Amino acid sequence: MSNYEYLLSDINSINGVGSKTSKLFKKKNINTVFDLIWSLPQSFIDRTNTIKIKDLQIGKVQTIRVHVIKYSFPRIRNLPKKVLCEDDTGKLDCVFFNSYDGYIKKILPINSEITISGKISYYKNRYQITNPTNLSSDENSIKKISPVYSLTDGLTLKSYNNIIDKVLQNIPDLDEWLSRRILKKFNFITWKKAILELHNPKNVNKKGVFLNRLIFDEIFSNFLINSNIRQKIKKTKKLNKVFDNKPLNIIKEKINFKLTNDQLKSIEQINLDLRSNKKMFRLLQGDVGSGKTIVALITSLNVISSNFQVCLMAPTEILAKQHYNLTKKLFPKDIEVELLTGKTDYSSRKKIIKNLETNKIKMIIGTHSLFQEKIKYNSLGLVIIDEQHKFGVKQRKKLSDKGGKNCDVLVMSATPIPRTMIMTIFGDMDTSIIKSKPKNRKEIKTYSKVDSKIDEVVLFIKKQVEKKNQAFWVCPLIEESKKVDHQSSIKRYENLKRIFKDRVGLLHGSLNKEEKDKILLDFLHQKIDVLVSTTVIEVGIDFPNANVIIIENANKFGLSQLHQLRGRVGRGVKDSFCILMFKDNLSENAKKRIKILKSSNDGFKISEEDMKLRGYGDLLGFKQSGLKTFRLADPILNEDLFILAENEIKNIENENQDISKYSELMKLYDRADILNDLV
């Protein structure tokens, strides 16, 4: 068995780990030897100082040297068994539950001198230790500093320590994968030494450089796989697109605002990719309302003028329809654009599929159905994916392959995330970022209100409705909950219906797709004035007449989620308002979130603050999306190591190094499955 095979072998391959213990480890997501090594100690217990009984402190783990005096084993089952011990300052009971007499007599023989370490309690005027496991006549075997690991029911600290000790004794020496220029930054500490020192109790307060070495390895392996994907995609030679500035001028003449510098820069970056003979795989990231769609349509027109087809995929039918309407409005009449969704009838679908294959349709807009096997494209040159920030690397690679070698890929996301997160989640893609918003977009005025002043908020909504404006009203829960004091959307809907009659709609996750679409369309067409909703309001949809959003229990949402919700208004030219409602006695974190949101409309700044407050794993539900999360690295706390890893990857790419030499490193960090998919 090679060194790497040993590290990746099943946890039950360790001597002393049977099927029962193996199941307990796997409950903690420790499946391999490598997983066990990476489960670092949470703290350490110091058993080195021997205390006299009279000086014991209740609730602490302490070590004593005692003389065994007397057994007290009741005949009645289930009653605890006691062993009386003493030193020259007092008495202490060792209390045992569910233990055999013979076992107790073996570990605590009468008249013996025993060193015991355990958590001290006090019962009926006497100190006691319950079910002691750390005890021996040899005090040197007990008087140690012991690591404390995260346990699960059924795993004792003593058995866990015995198992991890065996593994640490067998850690192999691995060939170094880091360059000397990087190793120098970590004092030339090897991977093996870093592991051993982090499990060493003597380093309880000296983790720094050892931990940083391992954190860097984790980040570096993540970036290597992204580099691997980028290189494989760019090795695919394609026909370069040939076009001039005419498409850009066509769109410019039809929009009522001036393109921002960020939009123009993004168009320039995308054009360079389209005109090259290397396949484009690019992320277009922009805050809500920054104008990504216009950039995508200019890009599409460029590709169409090069005699290729374009496919734009949106996550929902209503967003696809919105894109379709805007495209028809801005594109020349002689370019055939079609919409294909689940609602497209059979005869129309059949005709669309035929016209796509014969190259009559130049641009198709729709949902996931655009990638069904029966749909064949004549000359697909660009795939645009809207709002798919939860795609993992494997899905994106398959997407890139779908269009054939001449097909470029543009992925759009309205989720502003910090640069370190972009490196982590979208590191396999080139990135264009639109931060500034078109000048015709007005800042959304954000206010906060205690929920006891709800009548003032309702009065404000009434005045807005009288001005022919519309409002969103967001609640966290669907139904009333006795356990959680949140306003339910159903109850709020019923209350508002008494005021606004049939001009109120209700939208929540329990509705089916058709019901959701109907309510959203009714709101879009101004058949209702107030839309009460949970957080299922679709990202990216324009409701130009909606200029107010009320968010109840705003303190229960993350900053980024509040910013995304706020972005549902302010899409038109009217003054727009966001009212954050909350209860009294806010936590300090909740106060900070509300203060930050009121002071800024910059999604990138807000997401950075959100990560500082909540941690990267919780940001916009990335934990739940199936994306790879780190075991040790944190994109905010370890930003310097992320940048160091990014620079090292650039050096490797510039030197045209063969990334396959790092394959063992990538396998160690759970990426073998991805590597196999990329061959």
XYZ file of C-alpha atoms in Angstrom:
679
model
C 0.000 0.000 0.000
C 1.417 3.398 -1.025
C 1.590 6.356 1.371
C -1.391 8.009 -0.306
C -3.413 4.787 -0.351
C -2.830 4.436 3.391
C -4.008 7.991 4.074
C -7.127 7.506 1.945
C -7.905 4.025 3.305
C -11.137 3.375 5.206
C -11.204 4.238 8.901
C -11.820 0.560 9.777
C -8.363 -0.296 8.387
C -6.871 1.163 11.606
C -5.935 -1.508 14.145
C -8.498 -1.411 16.965
C -11.305 0.175 14.900
C -14.036 -2.427 14.459
C -17.371 -2.084 12.667
C -19.086 -0.496 15.703
C -16.383 2.155 16.219
C -16.167 2.692 12.460
C -19.883 3.563 12.340
C -19.416 6.062 15.182
C -16.570 7.760 13.307
C -18.593 7.862 10.087
C -21.417 9.596 11.954
C -18.883 12.406 12.427
C -18.027 12.298 8.702
C -14.650 10.711 9.482
C -14.445 8.044 6.771
C -10.714 7.702 6.089
C -7.388 7.859 7.933
C -6.871 11.292 6.354
C -10.214 12.537 7.736
C -9.136 11.467 11.221
C -5.812 13.311 10.925
C -7.678 16.454 9.867
C -9.979 16.353 12.888
C -7.682 18.525 14.953
C -7.889 18.818 18.771
C -10.374 21.411 19.985
C -8.479 21.956 23.243
C -6.174 20.177 25.687
C -6.568 18.812 29.236
C -3.624 19.335 31.570
C -3.375 16.348 33.951
C 0.218 17.092 35.027
C -0.526 18.849 38.340
C -1.400 16.591 41.289
C -3.924 18.158 43.712
C -4.720 17.218 47.301
C -8.373 16.239 47.971
C -8.975 19.251 50.208
C -7.972 21.588 47.308
C -10.193 20.023 44.601
C -12.442 22.318 42.553
C -15.890 21.095 41.530
C -16.525 20.936 37.766
C -12.854 20.838 36.781
C -10.768 17.926 35.471
C -8.118 17.371 38.150
C -5.485 14.788 39.047
C -5.071 13.211 42.503
C -2.878 10.480 44.089
C -5.010 8.382 46.484
C -5.023 5.250 48.655
C -7.847 2.735 47.940
C -9.693 2.003 51.227
C -13.046 0.250 50.802
C -15.614 -1.137 48.288
C -19.357 -0.467 48.549
C -21.182 -2.708 46.044
C -25.005 -2.727 46.607
C -26.890 -5.964 45.914
C -29.728 -4.052 44.208
C -29.197 -3.782 40.464
C -28.754 -0.377 38.821
C -27.548 1.273 42.020
C -24.072 2.835 41.663
C -21.002 1.057 43.010
C -18.552 3.103 45.067
C -14.883 2.821 45.918
C -13.738 4.946 48.881
C -10.324 6.531 48.388
C -8.336 8.964 50.525
C -5.174 10.978 50.910
C -3.803 12.733 53.997
C -6.276 15.644 53.533
C -9.638 13.983 52.913
C -11.831 11.324 51.304
C -13.224 10.843 47.748
C -15.611 8.331 46.135
C -14.996 6.758 42.725
C -18.547 6.061 41.497
C -19.304 3.439 38.827
C -22.510 2.846 36.865
C -23.035 -0.394 34.901
C -19.597 -1.811 35.710
C -18.733 -5.351 36.875
C -17.322 -5.942 40.369
C -14.325 -7.793 38.958
C -13.414 -4.924 36.624
C -13.567 -2.351 39.452
C -11.432 -4.552 41.769
C -8.887 -5.011 38.982
C -8.384 -1.279 38.312
C -8.695 -0.194 41.971
C -7.203 -2.929 44.219
C -7.643 -2.425 47.983
C -4.642 -0.782 49.695
C -3.082 0.275 46.370
C -1.761 3.755 45.562
C -3.497 5.020 42.406
C -3.268 8.220 40.372
C -6.717 9.257 39.091
C -7.681 12.095 36.764
C -11.274 13.100 36.080
C -14.033 15.655 36.432
C -14.719 16.493 40.080
C -18.267 16.559 41.477
C -19.650 16.753 45.032
C -22.415 14.597 46.557
C -23.528 14.150 50.184
C -20.615 16.092 51.651
C -17.964 14.179 49.696
C -15.971 14.760 46.494
C -16.442 12.136 43.794
C -15.363 11.132 40.257
C -17.905 9.226 38.143
C -16.792 6.304 35.920
C -13.079 7.230 35.988
C -11.104 5.966 32.973
C -7.821 7.813 33.460
C -6.254 5.959 36.396
C -3.105 3.930 36.983
C -0.607 2.922 39.654
C 2.030 4.440 37.330
C 1.454 8.167 37.817
C 3.622 9.072 34.803
C 1.123 7.393 32.459
C -1.624 9.697 33.776
C 0.214 12.977 34.405
C 0.160 14.214 30.806
C -1.325 16.994 28.712
C -4.014 15.241 26.637
C -5.676 16.537 23.443
C -9.486 16.880 23.476
C -11.302 15.944 20.259
C -14.909 16.422 19.192
C -16.717 13.201 20.131
C -20.039 11.568 19.392
C -22.156 9.317 21.643
C -20.358 6.013 22.125
C -16.823 7.337 21.567
C -14.819 8.006 24.716
C -11.943 10.466 24.774
C -9.581 7.741 25.964
C -10.393 5.351 23.094
C -10.302 8.230 20.583
C -6.849 9.279 21.851
C -5.562 5.682 21.631
C -6.714 5.449 17.988
C -5.346 8.835 16.920
C -2.004 8.034 18.645
C -1.644 4.879 16.508
C -2.388 6.841 13.347
C 0.042 9.656 14.173
C 2.817 7.081 14.744
C 2.249 5.800 11.189
C 1.992 9.103 9.296
C 4.140 8.707 6.173
C 6.706 11.119 4.775
C 5.224 12.538 1.571
C 7.122 14.092 -1.304
C 7.013 17.868 -0.926
C 4.557 19.542 -3.317
C 5.231 23.178 -2.412
C 7.919 25.249 -4.138
C 10.849 26.580 -2.109
C 9.529 30.141 -2.477
C 6.306 29.071 -0.721
C 7.964 26.744 1.815
C 10.167 29.612 2.949
C 7.027 31.485 4.088
C 6.188 28.545 6.373
C 9.731 28.135 7.800
C 10.245 25.032 5.606
C 7.830 23.026 7.773
C 6.794 19.795 6.041
C 3.208 18.581 5.771
C 3.939 15.699 8.191
C 5.566 17.949 10.801
C 2.631 20.395 10.623
C 0.161 17.552 11.291
C 2.170 16.104 14.189
C 2.740 19.465 15.836
C -0.953 20.417 15.635
C -1.865 17.208 17.488
C 0.946 17.795 20.009
C -0.405 19.051 23.376
C 2.735 21.153 23.898
C 1.586 23.425 21.067
C -1.742 24.360 22.635
C -0.915 28.061 22.176
C 1.522 27.784 19.240
C -0.591 26.708 16.269
C 0.244 29.638 13.947
C 2.763 28.523 11.342
C 1.803 24.811 11.554
C -1.870 25.566 10.967
C -1.118 28.084 8.195
C 0.917 25.461 6.330
C -2.096 23.096 6.295
C -4.567 25.865 5.469
C -2.424 26.874 2.506
C -2.287 23.255 1.263
C -6.079 23.102 1.352
C -6.519 26.393 -0.540
C -3.736 25.511 -2.983
C -5.301 22.135 -3.862
C -8.669 23.853 -4.425
C -7.086 26.391 -6.782
C -5.106 23.670 -8.594
C -8.293 21.870 -9.619
C -9.748 25.151 -10.876
C -6.564 25.798 -12.849
C -6.782 22.269 -14.251
C -10.297 22.961 -15.532
C -9.318 26.353 -16.985
C -6.384 24.827 -18.847
C -8.446 21.945 -20.237
C -11.114 24.362 -21.482
C -8.572 26.734 -23.027
C -6.826 23.880 -24.808
C -10.034 23.468 -26.821
C -9.446 25.348 -30.055
C -12.492 27.024 -31.547
C -13.405 29.228 -34.479
C -12.943 32.835 -33.459
C -15.969 35.087 -33.787
C -15.615 37.971 -36.254
C -17.704 41.128 -35.645
C -17.476 44.911 -35.514
C -18.998 47.597 -33.235
C -22.339 47.660 -35.050
C -24.195 45.439 -32.487
C -23.024 47.671 -29.621
C -24.277 50.793 -31.405
C -27.664 49.158 -32.178
C -28.280 48.478 -28.462
C -26.908 51.878 -27.363
C -29.423 53.682 -29.555
C -32.365 51.782 -28.071
C -31.656 52.152 -24.341
C -32.477 55.291 -22.372
C -29.286 55.376 -20.307
C -25.543 55.519 -20.814
C -23.523 52.335 -20.312
C -21.252 52.468 -17.244
C -17.486 52.074 -17.422
C -17.810 48.657 -15.745
C -20.290 47.529 -18.403
C -18.017 48.744 -21.231
C -14.988 47.064 -19.630
C -16.914 43.774 -19.270
C -18.009 43.965 -22.937
C -14.386 44.517 -23.960
C -13.185 41.506 -21.908
C -15.912 39.264 -23.344
C -15.194 40.467 -26.900
C -11.520 39.524 -26.524
C -12.591 36.010 -25.486
C -15.074 35.699 -28.360
C -12.513 36.835 -30.934
C -9.817 34.454 -29.677
C -9.418 30.811 -30.734
C -9.636 29.673 -27.088
C -12.948 28.762 -25.537
C -14.507 31.407 -23.272
C -15.626 30.292 -19.832
C -16.443 33.531 -18.027
C -18.440 34.730 -15.029
C -20.221 38.081 -15.350
C -20.893 39.192 -11.810
C -22.836 42.295 -10.879
C -24.908 43.655 -8.060
C -28.702 43.769 -8.412
C -29.630 46.415 -10.996
C -26.092 46.822 -12.346
C -27.059 46.031 -15.958
C -25.673 42.532 -16.620
C -28.519 41.655 -18.987
C -27.667 44.508 -21.361
C -24.045 43.296 -21.490
C -25.282 39.756 -22.218
C -27.545 40.975 -25.055
C -24.759 43.036 -26.677
C -22.560 39.929 -26.431
C -25.340 37.834 -27.995
C -25.736 40.224 -30.922
C -21.978 40.088 -31.528
C -22.104 36.281 -31.693
C -25.178 36.301 -33.979
C -23.455 38.755 -36.346
C -20.636 36.146 -36.548
C -23.165 33.604 -37.922
C -23.527 31.622 -34.686
C -26.568 30.881 -32.540
C -27.069 31.953 -28.911
C -28.859 30.161 -26.083
C -29.856 32.018 -22.869
C -31.014 29.904 -19.933
C -32.876 31.461 -16.974
C -33.889 29.680 -13.735
C -37.638 30.475 -14.036
C -40.180 30.897 -16.805
C -41.134 34.395 -15.721
C -37.499 35.558 -15.838
C -37.015 33.841 -19.224
C -40.116 35.660 -20.527
C -38.753 38.964 -19.243
C -35.430 38.379 -21.022
C -37.318 37.416 -24.186
C -39.418 40.606 -24.154
C -36.351 42.795 -23.636
C -34.443 40.989 -26.406
C -37.318 41.428 -28.894
C -37.437 45.121 -27.992
C -33.695 45.737 -28.488
C -32.769 43.360 -31.341
C -33.257 44.180 -35.055
C -36.556 42.812 -36.401
C -34.848 40.499 -38.910
C -33.174 38.416 -36.159
C -35.431 35.550 -35.109
C -35.630 35.129 -31.329
C -37.788 32.442 -29.691
C -38.929 31.503 -26.179
C -38.988 27.851 -25.082
C -40.326 26.905 -21.637
C -42.442 24.224 -20.012
C -45.560 26.181 -21.067
C -44.689 26.142 -24.775
C -47.368 24.025 -26.518
C -46.428 20.892 -28.474
C -46.827 22.270 -32.016
C -44.847 25.434 -31.225
C -42.144 23.385 -29.506
C -41.861 21.087 -32.520
C -41.509 24.066 -34.847
C -38.902 25.733 -32.608
C -36.807 22.543 -32.435
C -36.879 22.258 -36.253
C -35.967 25.936 -36.776
C -33.089 25.675 -34.301
C -31.666 22.744 -36.235
C -31.980 24.541 -39.579
C -30.389 27.742 -38.195
C -33.508 29.835 -38.756
C -33.662 30.758 -35.053
C -30.629 32.828 -34.063
C -31.355 33.163 -30.340
C -33.340 30.890 -28.053
C -34.316 31.907 -24.515
C -35.777 29.536 -21.949
C -35.287 27.369 -18.870
C -33.415 24.066 -18.309
C -35.406 22.497 -21.150
C -32.957 24.156 -23.578
C -30.470 21.387 -22.796
C -32.683 18.379 -23.419
C -31.045 15.794 -25.665
C -33.657 16.104 -28.450
C -32.842 19.787 -28.927
C -30.134 20.100 -31.581
C -28.424 23.359 -32.473
C -27.131 24.134 -35.960
C -24.213 26.351 -34.919
C -24.372 27.135 -31.211
C -21.705 29.750 -30.482
C -22.653 31.053 -27.036
C -24.438 29.706 -23.961
C -25.524 32.249 -21.331
C -26.633 30.988 -17.919
C -28.461 33.486 -15.713
C -28.525 33.332 -11.907
C -26.821 29.974 -11.514
C -24.370 30.756 -8.708
C -25.018 27.353 -7.164
C -23.545 25.362 -10.063
C -20.543 23.300 -8.948
C -17.396 22.810 -11.043
C -18.564 19.479 -12.493
C -21.876 20.904 -13.702
C -20.133 23.901 -15.274
C -17.645 21.644 -17.058
C -20.492 19.536 -18.486
C -22.263 22.720 -19.542
C -19.150 23.901 -21.361
C -18.930 20.565 -23.210
C -22.619 20.605 -24.208
C -22.299 23.310 -26.841
C -19.409 21.727 -28.708
C -15.937 23.084 -29.329
C -17.049 26.394 -30.926
C -19.384 27.316 -28.087
C -18.370 29.962 -25.564
C -19.959 30.062 -22.090
C -21.028 33.109 -20.055
C -22.436 32.601 -16.547
C -24.187 35.557 -14.872
C -24.651 36.012 -11.138
C -26.322 38.823 -9.190
C -24.810 37.570 -5.962
C -22.073 39.992 -4.934
C -19.471 38.023 -3.012
C -15.965 38.959 -1.836
C -12.974 38.245 -4.045
C -11.780 35.338 -1.890
C -15.166 33.662 -2.353
C -15.080 34.279 -6.112
C -11.665 32.548 -6.190
C -13.120 29.600 -4.300
C -16.491 29.153 -6.007
C -15.796 30.451 -9.514
C -12.029 29.882 -9.648
C -12.362 27.714 -12.768
C -13.719 30.741 -14.670
C -12.427 34.111 -15.830
C -14.337 36.926 -14.143
C -15.831 40.268 -15.184
C -17.342 42.401 -12.429
C -19.885 45.231 -12.732
C -19.914 47.261 -9.522
C -21.307 50.627 -10.610
C -24.975 50.999 -11.549
C -26.475 52.976 -14.470
C -27.009 56.629 -13.564
C -30.776 56.394 -14.032
C -30.936 53.945 -11.087
C -31.861 55.752 -7.894
C -30.474 54.767 -4.495
C -32.986 52.823 -2.414
C -33.756 54.712 0.799
C -33.572 52.289 3.715
C -35.322 52.831 7.062
C -35.851 50.748 10.190
C -39.025 50.580 12.290
C -39.980 48.832 15.516
C -42.883 46.488 14.708
C -45.094 48.229 17.280
C -45.278 51.084 14.738
C -46.766 48.904 12.007
C -49.756 51.252 11.600
C -47.363 53.967 10.370
C -45.947 51.517 7.792
C -49.423 50.537 6.548
C -50.339 54.243 6.205
C -47.163 54.789 4.144
C -48.109 51.874 1.842
C -51.622 53.320 1.416
C -50.151 56.612 0.203
C -47.846 54.805 -2.250
C -50.740 52.756 -3.644
C -52.740 55.962 -4.122
C -49.817 57.162 -6.289
C -50.247 53.981 -8.395
C -47.118 52.375 -6.898
C -46.760 48.787 -5.658
C -45.198 47.163 -2.596
C -43.614 43.866 -1.519
C -44.226 42.723 2.052
C -41.789 39.982 3.113
C -42.316 37.653 6.120
C -40.039 34.807 7.264
C -42.611 32.028 7.836
C -45.607 30.641 5.919
C -47.804 29.826 8.912
C -48.055 31.042 12.500
C -45.544 29.362 14.791
C -45.917 29.195 18.565
C -42.262 28.261 19.005
C -40.788 31.063 16.915
C -42.201 34.541 17.296
C -42.119 35.492 13.611
C -44.929 37.120 11.694
C -46.360 34.565 9.288
C -47.040 35.543 5.697
C -50.546 34.066 5.814
C -51.571 36.083 8.868
C -50.058 39.274 7.418
C -51.876 38.606 4.117
C -55.196 38.267 5.959
C -54.593 41.495 7.893
C -53.638 43.485 4.790
C -56.588 42.063 2.847
C -58.955 43.842 5.256
C -57.325 47.114 4.207
C -56.478 46.599 0.504
C -59.308 44.129 -0.308
C -58.642 42.010 -3.442
C -55.581 44.086 -4.380
C -53.330 41.879 -2.181
C -51.558 38.683 -3.317
C -49.786 35.930 -1.356
C -46.650 34.115 -2.530
C -44.837 31.332 -0.645
C -42.794 28.182 -1.222
C -45.709 25.769 -0.768
C -47.413 26.982 -3.952
C -46.770 25.056 -7.144
C -44.933 26.619 -10.089
C -48.071 27.603 -12.019
C -49.610 29.290 -8.970
C -46.403 31.242 -8.285
C -46.115 32.373 -11.916
C -49.758 33.537 -11.999
C -49.356 35.664 -8.844
C -46.090 37.182 -10.091
C -47.676 38.003 -13.452
C -50.681 39.575 -11.705
C -48.258 41.744 -9.748
C -46.228 42.574 -12.862
C -49.408 43.591 -14.724
C -50.583 45.658 -11.713
C -53.672 43.562 -11.001
C -52.576 43.594 -7.355
C -50.918 46.422 -5.416
C -49.328 44.591 -2.474
C -47.565 41.224 -2.718
C -47.096 39.440 0.617
C -44.297 36.924 0.250
C -41.790 34.713 1.992
C -38.215 34.964 0.696
C -39.125 33.154 -2.560
C -39.324 36.432 -4.536
C -37.404 35.612 -7.699
C -33.953 37.160 -8.036
C -33.459 39.243 -11.153
C -37.088 39.830 -12.137
C -37.919 43.471 -12.870
C -41.098 44.877 -11.339
C -40.572 48.502 -12.433
C -43.727 49.736 -10.695
C -42.788 48.236 -7.291
C -40.985 50.885 -5.287
C -41.467 49.754 -1.656
C -40.394 46.606 0.174
C -41.260 45.881 3.818
C -39.147 43.185 5.502
C -40.545 41.924 8.806
C -38.242 40.459 11.463
C -35.339 41.900 9.477
C -32.970 40.987 12.308
C -33.505 37.288 11.481
C -32.060 37.604 7.959
C -28.411 37.721 6.928
C -27.046 40.953 5.464
C -26.620 39.568 1.949
C -30.135 38.163 1.940
C -31.549 41.513 3.080
C -29.624 43.252 0.288
C -30.929 40.769 -2.305
C -34.493 41.301 -1.085
C -34.045 45.066 -1.140
C -32.961 44.755 -4.771
C -36.502 43.696 -5.770
C -37.373 47.417 -5.804
C -35.585 50.386 -7.313
C -35.718 48.859 -10.809
C -37.556 51.832 -12.319
C -37.083 55.610 -12.200
C -39.223 56.239 -9.095
C -37.955 56.945 -5.576
C -37.765 53.573 -3.840
C -37.941 52.564 -0.197
C -36.953 49.595 1.974
C -38.398 49.411 5.492
C -36.739 46.968 7.898
C -39.051 45.986 10.744
C -37.804 44.438 13.962
C -38.715 43.740 17.576
C -37.245 45.430 20.632
C -34.120 44.077 22.348
C -32.047 43.393 19.249
C -28.756 41.533 19.587
C -25.568 43.489 18.902
C -25.039 41.563 15.633
C -28.575 42.360 14.453
C -28.040 46.050 15.217
C -24.803 45.965 13.205
C -26.533 44.322 10.201
C -29.346 46.876 10.124
C -26.893 49.767 10.525
C -24.691 48.499 7.660
C -27.686 48.034 5.344
C -29.006 51.516 6.081
C -25.614 53.058 5.323
C -24.773 51.279 2.045
C -26.285 50.091 -1.258
C -22.999 48.440 -2.331
C -23.625 44.691 -2.486
C -19.921 43.818 -2.516
C -19.216 45.824 0.636
C -22.315 44.352 2.293
C -21.334 40.749 1.476
C -17.846 41.367 2.890
C -19.407 42.573 6.157
C -21.836 39.648 6.100
C -18.971 37.180 5.896
C -17.258 38.859 8.843
C -20.434 38.601 10.924
C -21.706 35.170 9.886
C -18.840 33.223 8.304
C -18.457 32.293 4.640
C -20.282 28.957 4.932
C -23.584 30.622 5.768
C -23.360 33.365 3.136
C -26.502 33.107 0.981
C -26.849 29.436 1.765
C -23.630 28.285 0.061
C -23.409 25.514 2.665
C -26.712 24.115 1.494
C -25.877 24.385 -2.196
C -23.544 21.407 -2.337
C -20.499 23.544 -3.060
C -17.149 22.490 -1.669
C -16.511 24.005 1.767
C -13.170 24.090 3.536
C -12.228 22.188 6.646
C -9.727 24.748 7.945
C -9.495 27.692 5.538
C -11.693 30.764 5.947
C -11.860 33.255 3.039
C -12.018 36.225 5.409
C -9.591 35.204 8.171
C -7.080 33.694 5.739
C -7.355 36.231 2.924
C -3.532 36.579 2.802
C -3.155 32.819 2.200
C -5.809 32.894 -0.542
C -3.910 35.666 -2.330
C -0.611 33.795 -1.848
C -2.166 30.644 -3.364
C -3.640 32.636 -6.258
C -0.216 34.126 -7.067
C 1.419 30.686 -6.892
C -1.157 29.297 -9.339
C -0.415 32.185 -11.724
C 3.307 31.339 -11.520
C 2.563 27.681 -12.279
C 0.366 28.644 -15.253
C 2.893 31.189 -16.581
C 5.652 28.575 -16.351
C 3.372 26.060 -18.165
C 3.929 23.513 -15.422
C 2.212 20.142 -15.759
C -0.468 20.208 -13.048
C -0.681 16.403 -13.062
C 2.413 16.362 -10.812
C 0.132 17.691 -8.067
C -2.471 14.948 -8.567
C -1.615 13.196 -5.272
C -2.143 16.446 -3.367
C -5.526 16.954 -5.040
C -6.548 13.371 -4.293
C -5.735 13.890 -0.620
C -8.130 16.809 -0.466
C -11.169 14.830 -1.658
C -10.964 15.897 -5.284
C -10.183 12.616 -7.004
C -13.810 12.342 -8.204
C -13.587 15.709 -9.946
C -10.212 14.883 -11.475
C -11.597 11.662 -12.954
C -14.504 13.579 -14.488
C -12.125 16.019 -16.148
C -9.976 13.491 -17.983
